[in-house]
Structures are given as structure tokens and as C-alpha cells.
PDB file of C-alpha atoms in Angstrom:
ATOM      1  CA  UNK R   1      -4.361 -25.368  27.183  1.00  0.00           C
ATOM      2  CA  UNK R   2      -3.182 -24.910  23.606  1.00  0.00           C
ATOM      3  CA  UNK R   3      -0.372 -22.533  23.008  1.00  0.00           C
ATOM      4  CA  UNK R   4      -1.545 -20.115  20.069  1.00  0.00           C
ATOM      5  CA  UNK R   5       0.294 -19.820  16.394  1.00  0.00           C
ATOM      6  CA  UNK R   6       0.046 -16.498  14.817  1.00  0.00           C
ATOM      7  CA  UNK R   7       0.536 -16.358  11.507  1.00  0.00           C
ATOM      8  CA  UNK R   8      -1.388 -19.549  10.402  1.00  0.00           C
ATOM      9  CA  UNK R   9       0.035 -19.365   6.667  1.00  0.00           C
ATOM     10  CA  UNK R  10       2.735 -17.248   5.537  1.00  0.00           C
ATOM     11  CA  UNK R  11       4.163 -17.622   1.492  1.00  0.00           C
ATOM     12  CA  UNK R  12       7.898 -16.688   0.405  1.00  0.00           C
ATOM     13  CA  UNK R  13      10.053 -16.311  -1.963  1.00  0.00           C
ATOM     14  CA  UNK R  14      13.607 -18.048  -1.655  1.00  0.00           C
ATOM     15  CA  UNK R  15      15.888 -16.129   0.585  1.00  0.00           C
ATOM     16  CA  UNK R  16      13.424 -13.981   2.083  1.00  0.00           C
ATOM     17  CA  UNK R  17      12.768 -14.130   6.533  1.00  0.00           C
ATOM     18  CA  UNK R  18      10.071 -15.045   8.396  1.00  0.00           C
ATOM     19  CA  UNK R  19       8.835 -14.830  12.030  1.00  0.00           C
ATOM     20  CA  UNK R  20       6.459 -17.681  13.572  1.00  0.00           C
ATOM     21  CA  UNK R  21       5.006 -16.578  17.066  1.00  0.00           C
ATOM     22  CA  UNK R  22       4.199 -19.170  19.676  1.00  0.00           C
ATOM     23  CA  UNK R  23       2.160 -18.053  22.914  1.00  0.00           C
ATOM     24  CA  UNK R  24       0.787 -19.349  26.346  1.00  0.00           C
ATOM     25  CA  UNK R  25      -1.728 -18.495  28.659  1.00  0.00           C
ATOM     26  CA  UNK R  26       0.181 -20.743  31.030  1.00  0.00           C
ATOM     27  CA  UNK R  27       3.318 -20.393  33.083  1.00  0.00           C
ATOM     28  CA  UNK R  28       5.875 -22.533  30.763  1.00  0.00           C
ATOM     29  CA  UNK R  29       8.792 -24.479  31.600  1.00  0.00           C
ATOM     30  CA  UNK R  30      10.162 -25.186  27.482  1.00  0.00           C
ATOM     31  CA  UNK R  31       8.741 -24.462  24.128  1.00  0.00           C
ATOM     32  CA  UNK R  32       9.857 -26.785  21.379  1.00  0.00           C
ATOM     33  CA  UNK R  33       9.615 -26.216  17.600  1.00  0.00           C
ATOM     34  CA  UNK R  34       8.973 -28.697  15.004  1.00  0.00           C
ATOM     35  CA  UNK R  35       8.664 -29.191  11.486  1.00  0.00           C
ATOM     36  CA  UNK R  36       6.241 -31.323   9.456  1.00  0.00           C
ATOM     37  CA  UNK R  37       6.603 -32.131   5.769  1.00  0.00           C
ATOM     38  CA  UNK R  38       3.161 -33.406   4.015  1.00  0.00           C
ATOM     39  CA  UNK R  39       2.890 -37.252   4.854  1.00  0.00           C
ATOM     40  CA  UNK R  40       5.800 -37.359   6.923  1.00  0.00           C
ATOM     41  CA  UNK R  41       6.349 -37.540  10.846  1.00  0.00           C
ATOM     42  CA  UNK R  42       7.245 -34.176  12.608  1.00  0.00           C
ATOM     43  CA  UNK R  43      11.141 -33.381  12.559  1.00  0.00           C
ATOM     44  CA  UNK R  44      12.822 -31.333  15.895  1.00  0.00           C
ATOM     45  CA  UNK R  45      13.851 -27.909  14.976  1.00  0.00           C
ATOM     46  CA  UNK R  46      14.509 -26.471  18.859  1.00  0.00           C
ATOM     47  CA  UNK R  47      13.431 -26.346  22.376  1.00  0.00           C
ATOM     48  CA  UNK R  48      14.374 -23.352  24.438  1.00  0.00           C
ATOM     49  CA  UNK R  49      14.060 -24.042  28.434  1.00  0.00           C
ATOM     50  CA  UNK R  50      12.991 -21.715  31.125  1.00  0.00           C
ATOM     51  CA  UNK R  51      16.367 -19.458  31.888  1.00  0.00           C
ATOM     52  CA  UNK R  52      18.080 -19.374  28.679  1.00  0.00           C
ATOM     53  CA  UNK R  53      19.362 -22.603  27.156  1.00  0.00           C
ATOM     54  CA  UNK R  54      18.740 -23.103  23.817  1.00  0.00           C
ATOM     55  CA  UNK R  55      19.456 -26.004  21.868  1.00  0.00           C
ATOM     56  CA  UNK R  56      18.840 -26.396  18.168  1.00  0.00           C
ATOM     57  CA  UNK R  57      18.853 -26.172  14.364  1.00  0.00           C
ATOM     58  CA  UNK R  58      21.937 -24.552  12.505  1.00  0.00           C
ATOM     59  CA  UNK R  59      20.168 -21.977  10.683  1.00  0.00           C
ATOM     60  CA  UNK R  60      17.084 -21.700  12.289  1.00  0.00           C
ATOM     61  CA  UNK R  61      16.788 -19.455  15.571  1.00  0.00           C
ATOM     62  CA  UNK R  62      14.435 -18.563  18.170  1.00  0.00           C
ATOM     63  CA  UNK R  63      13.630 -16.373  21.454  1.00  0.00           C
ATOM     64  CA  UNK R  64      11.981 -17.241  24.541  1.00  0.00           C
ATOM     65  CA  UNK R  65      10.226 -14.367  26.289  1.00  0.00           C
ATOM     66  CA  UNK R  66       9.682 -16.027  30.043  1.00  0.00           C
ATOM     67  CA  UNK R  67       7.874 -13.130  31.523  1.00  0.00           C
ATOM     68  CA  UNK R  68       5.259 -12.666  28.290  1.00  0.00           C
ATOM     69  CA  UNK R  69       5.061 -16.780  27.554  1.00  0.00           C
ATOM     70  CA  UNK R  70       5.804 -16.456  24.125  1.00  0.00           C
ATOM     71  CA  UNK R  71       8.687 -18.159  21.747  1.00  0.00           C
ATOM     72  CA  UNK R  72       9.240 -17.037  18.132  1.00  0.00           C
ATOM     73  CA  UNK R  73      11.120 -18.699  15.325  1.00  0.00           C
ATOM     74  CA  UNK R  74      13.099 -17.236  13.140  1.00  0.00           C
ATOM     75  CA  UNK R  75      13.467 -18.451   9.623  1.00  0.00           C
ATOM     76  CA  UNK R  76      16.533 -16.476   7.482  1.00  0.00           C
ATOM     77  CA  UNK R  77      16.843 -16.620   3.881  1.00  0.00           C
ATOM     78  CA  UNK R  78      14.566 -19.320   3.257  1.00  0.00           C
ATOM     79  CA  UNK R  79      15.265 -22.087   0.826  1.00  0.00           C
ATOM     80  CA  UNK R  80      12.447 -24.746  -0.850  1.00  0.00           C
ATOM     81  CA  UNK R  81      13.376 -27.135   1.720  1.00  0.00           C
ATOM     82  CA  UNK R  82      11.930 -24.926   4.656  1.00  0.00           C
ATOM     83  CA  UNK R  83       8.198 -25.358   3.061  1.00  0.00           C
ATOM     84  CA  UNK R  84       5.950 -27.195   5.767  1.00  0.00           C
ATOM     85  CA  UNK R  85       3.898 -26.961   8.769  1.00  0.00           C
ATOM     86  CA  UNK R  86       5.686 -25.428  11.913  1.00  0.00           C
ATOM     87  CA  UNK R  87       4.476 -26.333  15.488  1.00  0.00           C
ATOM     88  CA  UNK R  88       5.027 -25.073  18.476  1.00  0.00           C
ATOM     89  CA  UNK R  89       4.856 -27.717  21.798  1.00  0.00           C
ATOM     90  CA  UNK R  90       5.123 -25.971  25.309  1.00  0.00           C
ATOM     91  CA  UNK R  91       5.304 -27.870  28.605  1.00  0.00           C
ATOM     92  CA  UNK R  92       4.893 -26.806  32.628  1.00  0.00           C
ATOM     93  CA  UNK R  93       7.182 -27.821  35.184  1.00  0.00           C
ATOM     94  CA  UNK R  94       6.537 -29.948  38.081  1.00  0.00           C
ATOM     95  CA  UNK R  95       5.550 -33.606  38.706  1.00  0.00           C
ATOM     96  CA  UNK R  96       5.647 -35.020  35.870  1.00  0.00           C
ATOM     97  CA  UNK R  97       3.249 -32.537  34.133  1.00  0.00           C
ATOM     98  CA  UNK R  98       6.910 -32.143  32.047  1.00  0.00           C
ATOM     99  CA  UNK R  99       6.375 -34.827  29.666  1.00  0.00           C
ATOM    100  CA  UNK R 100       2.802 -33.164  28.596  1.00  0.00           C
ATOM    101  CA  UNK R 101       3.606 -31.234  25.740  1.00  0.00           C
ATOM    102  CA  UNK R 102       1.237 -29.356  24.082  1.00  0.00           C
ATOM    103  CA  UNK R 103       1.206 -28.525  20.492  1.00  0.00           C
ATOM    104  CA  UNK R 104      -0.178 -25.230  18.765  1.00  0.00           C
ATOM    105  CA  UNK R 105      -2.583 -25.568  15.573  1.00  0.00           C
ATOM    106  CA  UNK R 106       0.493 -25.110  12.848  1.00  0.00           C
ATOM    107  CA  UNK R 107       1.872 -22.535  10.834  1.00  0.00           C
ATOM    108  CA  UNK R 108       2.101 -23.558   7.135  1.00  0.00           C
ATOM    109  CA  UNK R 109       5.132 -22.025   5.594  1.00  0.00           C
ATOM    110  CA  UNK R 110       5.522 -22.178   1.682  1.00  0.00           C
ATOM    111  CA  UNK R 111       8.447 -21.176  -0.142  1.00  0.00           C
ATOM    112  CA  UNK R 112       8.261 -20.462  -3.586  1.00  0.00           C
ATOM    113  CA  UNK R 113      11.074 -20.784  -6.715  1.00  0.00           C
TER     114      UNK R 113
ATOM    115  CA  UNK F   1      19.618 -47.692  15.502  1.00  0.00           C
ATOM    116  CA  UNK F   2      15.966 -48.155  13.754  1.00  0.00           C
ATOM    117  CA  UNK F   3      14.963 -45.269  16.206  1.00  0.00           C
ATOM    118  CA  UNK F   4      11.041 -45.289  16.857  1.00  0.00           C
ATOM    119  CA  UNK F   5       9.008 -48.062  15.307  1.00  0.00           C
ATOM    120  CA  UNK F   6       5.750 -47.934  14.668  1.00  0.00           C
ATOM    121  CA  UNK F   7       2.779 -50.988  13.633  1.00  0.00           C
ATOM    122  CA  UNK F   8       1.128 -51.301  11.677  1.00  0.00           C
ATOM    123  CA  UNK F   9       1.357 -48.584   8.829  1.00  0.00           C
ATOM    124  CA  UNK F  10      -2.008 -48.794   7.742  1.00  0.00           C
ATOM    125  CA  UNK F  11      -5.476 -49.787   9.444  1.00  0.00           C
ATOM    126  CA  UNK F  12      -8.874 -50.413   8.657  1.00  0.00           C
ATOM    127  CA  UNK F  13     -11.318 -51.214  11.713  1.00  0.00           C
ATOM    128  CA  UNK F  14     -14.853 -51.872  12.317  1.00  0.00           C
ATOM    129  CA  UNK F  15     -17.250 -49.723  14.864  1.00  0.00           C
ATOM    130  CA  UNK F  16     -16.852 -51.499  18.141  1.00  0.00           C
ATOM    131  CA  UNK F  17     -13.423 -53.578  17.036  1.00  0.00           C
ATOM    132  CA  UNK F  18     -10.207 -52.965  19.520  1.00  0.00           C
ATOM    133  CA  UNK F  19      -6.737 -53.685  18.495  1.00  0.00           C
ATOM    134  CA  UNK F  20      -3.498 -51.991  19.844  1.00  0.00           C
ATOM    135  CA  UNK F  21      -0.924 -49.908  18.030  1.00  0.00           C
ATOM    136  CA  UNK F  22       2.658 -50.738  18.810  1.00  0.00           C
ATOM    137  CA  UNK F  23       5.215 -48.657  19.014  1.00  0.00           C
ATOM    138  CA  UNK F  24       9.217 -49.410  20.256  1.00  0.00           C
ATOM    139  CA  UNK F  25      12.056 -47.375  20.557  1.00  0.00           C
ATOM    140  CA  UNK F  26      15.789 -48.233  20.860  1.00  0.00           C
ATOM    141  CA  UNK F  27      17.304 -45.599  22.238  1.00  0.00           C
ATOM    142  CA  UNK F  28      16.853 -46.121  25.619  1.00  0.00           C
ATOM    143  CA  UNK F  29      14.491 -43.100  25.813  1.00  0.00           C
ATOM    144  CA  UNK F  30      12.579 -42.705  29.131  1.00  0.00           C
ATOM    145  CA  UNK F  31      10.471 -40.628  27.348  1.00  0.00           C
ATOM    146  CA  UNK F  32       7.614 -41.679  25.122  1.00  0.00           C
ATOM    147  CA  UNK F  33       3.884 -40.425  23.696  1.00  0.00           C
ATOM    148  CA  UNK F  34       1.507 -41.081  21.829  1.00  0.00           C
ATOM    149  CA  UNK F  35      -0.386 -38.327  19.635  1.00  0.00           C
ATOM    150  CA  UNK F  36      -3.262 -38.209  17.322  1.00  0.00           C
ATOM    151  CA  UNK F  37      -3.243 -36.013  14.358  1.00  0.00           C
ATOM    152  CA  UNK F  38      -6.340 -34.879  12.384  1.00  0.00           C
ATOM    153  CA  UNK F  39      -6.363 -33.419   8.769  1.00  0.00           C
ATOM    154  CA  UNK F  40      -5.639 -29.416   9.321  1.00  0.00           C
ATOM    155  CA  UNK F  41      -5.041 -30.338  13.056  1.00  0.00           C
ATOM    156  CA  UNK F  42      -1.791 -29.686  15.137  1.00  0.00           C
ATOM    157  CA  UNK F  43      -1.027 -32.358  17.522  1.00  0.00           C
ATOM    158  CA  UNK F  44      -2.744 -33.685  20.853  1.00  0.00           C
ATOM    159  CA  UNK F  45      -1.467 -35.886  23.377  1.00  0.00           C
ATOM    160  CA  UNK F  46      -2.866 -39.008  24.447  1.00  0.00           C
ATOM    161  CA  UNK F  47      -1.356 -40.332  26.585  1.00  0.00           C
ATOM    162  CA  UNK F  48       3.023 -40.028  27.853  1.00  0.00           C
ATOM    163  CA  UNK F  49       5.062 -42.067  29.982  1.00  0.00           C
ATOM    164  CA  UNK F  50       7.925 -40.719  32.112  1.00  0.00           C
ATOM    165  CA  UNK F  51       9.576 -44.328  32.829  1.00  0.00           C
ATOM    166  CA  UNK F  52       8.913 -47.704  33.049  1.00  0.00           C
ATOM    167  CA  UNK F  53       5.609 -48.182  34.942  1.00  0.00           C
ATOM    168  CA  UNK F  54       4.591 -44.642  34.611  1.00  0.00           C
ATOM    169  CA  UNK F  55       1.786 -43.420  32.555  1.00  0.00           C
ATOM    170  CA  UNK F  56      -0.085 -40.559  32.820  1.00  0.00           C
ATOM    171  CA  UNK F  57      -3.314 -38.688  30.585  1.00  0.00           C
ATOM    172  CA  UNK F  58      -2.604 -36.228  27.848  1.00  0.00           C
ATOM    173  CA  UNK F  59      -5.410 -34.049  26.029  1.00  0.00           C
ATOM    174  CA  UNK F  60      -7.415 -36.529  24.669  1.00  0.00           C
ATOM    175  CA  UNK F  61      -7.049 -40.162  26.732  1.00  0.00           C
ATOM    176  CA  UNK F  62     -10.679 -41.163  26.506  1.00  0.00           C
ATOM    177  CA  UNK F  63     -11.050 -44.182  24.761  1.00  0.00           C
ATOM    178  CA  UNK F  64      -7.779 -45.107  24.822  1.00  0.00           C
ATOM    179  CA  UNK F  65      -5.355 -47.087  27.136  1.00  0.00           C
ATOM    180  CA  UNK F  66      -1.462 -47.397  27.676  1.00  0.00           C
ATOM    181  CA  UNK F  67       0.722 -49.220  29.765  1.00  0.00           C
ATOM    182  CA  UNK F  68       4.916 -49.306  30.106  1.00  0.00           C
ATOM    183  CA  UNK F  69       6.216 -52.526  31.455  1.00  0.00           C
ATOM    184  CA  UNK F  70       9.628 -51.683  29.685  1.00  0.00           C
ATOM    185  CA  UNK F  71      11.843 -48.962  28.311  1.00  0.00           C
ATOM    186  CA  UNK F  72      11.385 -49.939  25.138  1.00  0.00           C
ATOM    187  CA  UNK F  73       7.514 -50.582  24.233  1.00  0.00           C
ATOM    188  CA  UNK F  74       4.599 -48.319  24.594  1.00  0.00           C
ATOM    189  CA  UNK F  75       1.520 -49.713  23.337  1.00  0.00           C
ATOM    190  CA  UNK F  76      -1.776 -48.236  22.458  1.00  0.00           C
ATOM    191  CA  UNK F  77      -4.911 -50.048  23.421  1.00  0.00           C
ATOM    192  CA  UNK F  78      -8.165 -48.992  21.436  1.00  0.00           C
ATOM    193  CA  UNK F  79     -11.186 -50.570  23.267  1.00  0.00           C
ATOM    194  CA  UNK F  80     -13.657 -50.338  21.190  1.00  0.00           C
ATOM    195  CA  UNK F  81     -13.250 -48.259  18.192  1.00  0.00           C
ATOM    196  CA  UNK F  82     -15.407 -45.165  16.953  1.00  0.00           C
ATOM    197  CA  UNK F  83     -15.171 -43.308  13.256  1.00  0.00           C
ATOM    198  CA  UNK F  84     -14.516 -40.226  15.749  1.00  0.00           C
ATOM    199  CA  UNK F  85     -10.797 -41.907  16.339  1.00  0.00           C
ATOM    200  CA  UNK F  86     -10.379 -42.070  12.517  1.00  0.00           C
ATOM    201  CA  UNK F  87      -6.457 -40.509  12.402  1.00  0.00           C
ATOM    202  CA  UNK F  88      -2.863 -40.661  12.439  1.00  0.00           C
ATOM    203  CA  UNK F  89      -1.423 -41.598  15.391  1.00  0.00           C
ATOM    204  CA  UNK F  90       2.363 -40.930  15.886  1.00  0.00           C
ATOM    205  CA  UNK F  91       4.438 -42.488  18.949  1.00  0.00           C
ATOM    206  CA  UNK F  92       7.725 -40.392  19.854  1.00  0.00           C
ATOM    207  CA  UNK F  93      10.066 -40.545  22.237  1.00  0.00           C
ATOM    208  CA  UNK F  94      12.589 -38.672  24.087  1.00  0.00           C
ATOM    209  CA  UNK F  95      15.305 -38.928  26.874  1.00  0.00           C
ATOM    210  CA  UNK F  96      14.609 -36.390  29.744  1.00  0.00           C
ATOM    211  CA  UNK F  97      16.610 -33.070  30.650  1.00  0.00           C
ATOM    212  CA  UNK F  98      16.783 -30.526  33.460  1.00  0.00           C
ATOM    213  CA  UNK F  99      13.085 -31.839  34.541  1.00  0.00           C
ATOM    214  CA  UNK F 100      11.603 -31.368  31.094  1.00  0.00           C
ATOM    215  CA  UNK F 101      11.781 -33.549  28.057  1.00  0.00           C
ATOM    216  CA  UNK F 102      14.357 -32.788  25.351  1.00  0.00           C
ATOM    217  CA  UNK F 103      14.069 -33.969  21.381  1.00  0.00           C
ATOM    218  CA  UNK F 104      11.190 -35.990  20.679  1.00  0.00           C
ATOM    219  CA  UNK F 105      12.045 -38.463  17.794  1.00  0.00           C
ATOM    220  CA  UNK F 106       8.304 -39.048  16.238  1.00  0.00           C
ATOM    221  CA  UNK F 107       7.747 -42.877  14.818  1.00  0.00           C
ATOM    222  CA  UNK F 108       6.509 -42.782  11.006  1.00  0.00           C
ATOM    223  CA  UNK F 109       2.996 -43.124  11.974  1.00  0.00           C
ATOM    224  CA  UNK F 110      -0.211 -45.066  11.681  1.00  0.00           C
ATOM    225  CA  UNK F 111      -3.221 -44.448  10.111  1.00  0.00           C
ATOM    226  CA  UNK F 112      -6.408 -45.884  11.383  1.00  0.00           C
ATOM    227  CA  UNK F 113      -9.645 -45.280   9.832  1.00  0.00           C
ATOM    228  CA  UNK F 114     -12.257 -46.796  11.423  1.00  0.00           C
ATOM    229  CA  UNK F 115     -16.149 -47.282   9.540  1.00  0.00           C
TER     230      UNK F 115
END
């Protein structure tokens, strides 16, 4: 099932935060984040895995809440270059029901002069 | 490295033509998917592969077929084509970690329109 995006759209101004929720009615194993520019192929931003690790982006961070399947991404003082449409992609464990990831709808994120 | 390769970049298709998408990777990924991306739409998974000689559905496999006869190449097999598969399609690939898949690298994508 599709993980759910909340906000859908959020607009900025340069160097101002933002918060992108990701959530599950499913038991999940990892959440990965991604970002997609217009025309272009999605870039990896971070996966967090069930019990703690997190791998990722420099300035980009995120949380993993196990017990309430939900991730959120945080975004601090944004620059232009952070514009585009976040995903979110969470997979199960088991089998090999890992390699289906499933994506959320997409959070578009514009940052303004 | 050229990373994930995708072909062809652009395609135009009748109702009721097949063809197949290629896609290759060079990174020795064990990993790889295909997806199909709509205008305003996230992502959905065809179809994945876990290894060589493993294939397995995603969201949205009907119509579609794959096979992995090596590490490299996963190609996408339209039968017979339908306006309704009109998209993008993007192939990525990944090498696996604890169980789960780590960084996908996505391929530049194709689109297919189909009339």
C-alpha cells in the first residue's frame, strides 16, 4: 500500500526549514527519501532502516518513528537548489518483499529568491 | 562508470505494437527495478529483481514482462501496447544491505507514448 505524504506543496523563502512527513499503514523495514528535479531522474537523499541506522545527505536529516510507521525529513535553511518533488519509498522485510519499494505521491517543495 | 543506462530516450508506439526497454547497469548491483511515472504521479513499481534469475511483481506488472539472465541487464518487455501505458519509465538499481535494498541509482528515463 502507498505510504502517505503530508504536506503535498509547501513554498519558502531561502534559509527558512521545512518538515516532509512520510507514513505507513504497514509494518516497515526502511523508508528512503528522494529528490526529483523537473525532467530529471530521482536523486537519493536517505534511507533510515528498522533499529536506527541512518545513512544519508550532509545537510538534510530525518527520523524514523518504528512504533508509529512514520519518517520525516528535515530540510534546514533552504537554498534554491532544494526546489523539487520529495518522495518517500518504504519497504517490508522478509522474502524478498525487500526489494518492493513503494513510493508516496510527492511533496513539491519550492524555494523562492 | 556510466552507472544505469537506459534505451531508448524517446518512444512513439502504435496500439497493439510491443518493443522492450533496455536498461544496464555497471555497478555490479544485485538490485534493479523498473518504475513508471505519470504526470503529477509519485512512483510505482513494476516489476524488481533481487539477483540474477529472480524477478518478482511490483504495483503495477500487468502488461508488462521482465526477465534477469545477468547482473547487468534488466529488460522491459511491452506485449502489446495500450495509450493507458503512455509514461516515463525509469530503471534503477541498487546493491542490497542488512536484507533491504540500499541507494537506488535511477537511469535517465524513457518516455513512451503510445497512440
Amino acid at each position: 500500500q502507498q505510504p502517505v505524504q503530508s504536506p503535498q506543496a509547501v513554498i519558502l523563502r531561502e534559509g527558512e526549514d521545512a518538515v516532509i512527513n512520510c507514513s505507513s499503514s504497514k509494518a516497515l523495514y526502511s523508508v528512503h527519501w528522494y529528490r526529483q528535479k523537473h525532467g530529471e531522474a530521482p536523486v537519493f537523499l536517505m534511507i533510515l532502516l528498522k533499529g536506527g541506522e541512518q545513512k544519508g545527505h550532509d545537510k538534510i536529516s530525518a527520523s524514523f518513528n518504528e512504533k508509529k510507521q512514520q519518517s520525516s525529513l528535515y530540510l534546514t535553511a533552504s537554498q534554491l537548489s532544494y526546489s523539487g518533488t520529495y518522495f518517500c519509498g518504504t519497504s517490508n522485510a522478509g522474502g524478498t518483499s525487500y526489494g518492493k519499494l513503494t513510493f508516496g505521491q510527492g511533496t513539491i517543495l519550492t524555494v523562492h529568491p | 562508470n556510466a552507472g544505469v543506462t537506459q534505451t531508448p530516450k524517446f518512444q512513439v508506439l502504435k496500439t497493439g505494437q510491443s518493443m522492450t526497454l533496455q536498461c544496464a547497469q555497471d555497478m555490479n548491483h544485485e538490485y534493479m527495478s523498473w518504475y513508471r511515472q505519470d504526470p503529477g504521479m509519485g512512483l510505482r513499481l513494476i516489476h524488481y529483481s533481487v539477483g540474477a534469475g529472480i524477478t518478482d511483481q511490483g504495483e503495477v506488472p500487468n502488461g508488462y514482462n521482465v526477465s534477469r539472465s545477468t547482473t547487468e541487464d534488466f529488460p522491459l518487455r511491452l506485449l502489446s501496447a495500450a495509450p493507458s501505458q503512455t509514461s516515463v519509465y525509469f530503471c534503477a538499481s541498487s546493491y542490497g544491505v542488512q536484507g533491504g535494498i540500499y541507494e537506488q541509482y535511477f537511469g535517465p528515463g524513457t518516455r513512451l507514448t503510445v497512440t
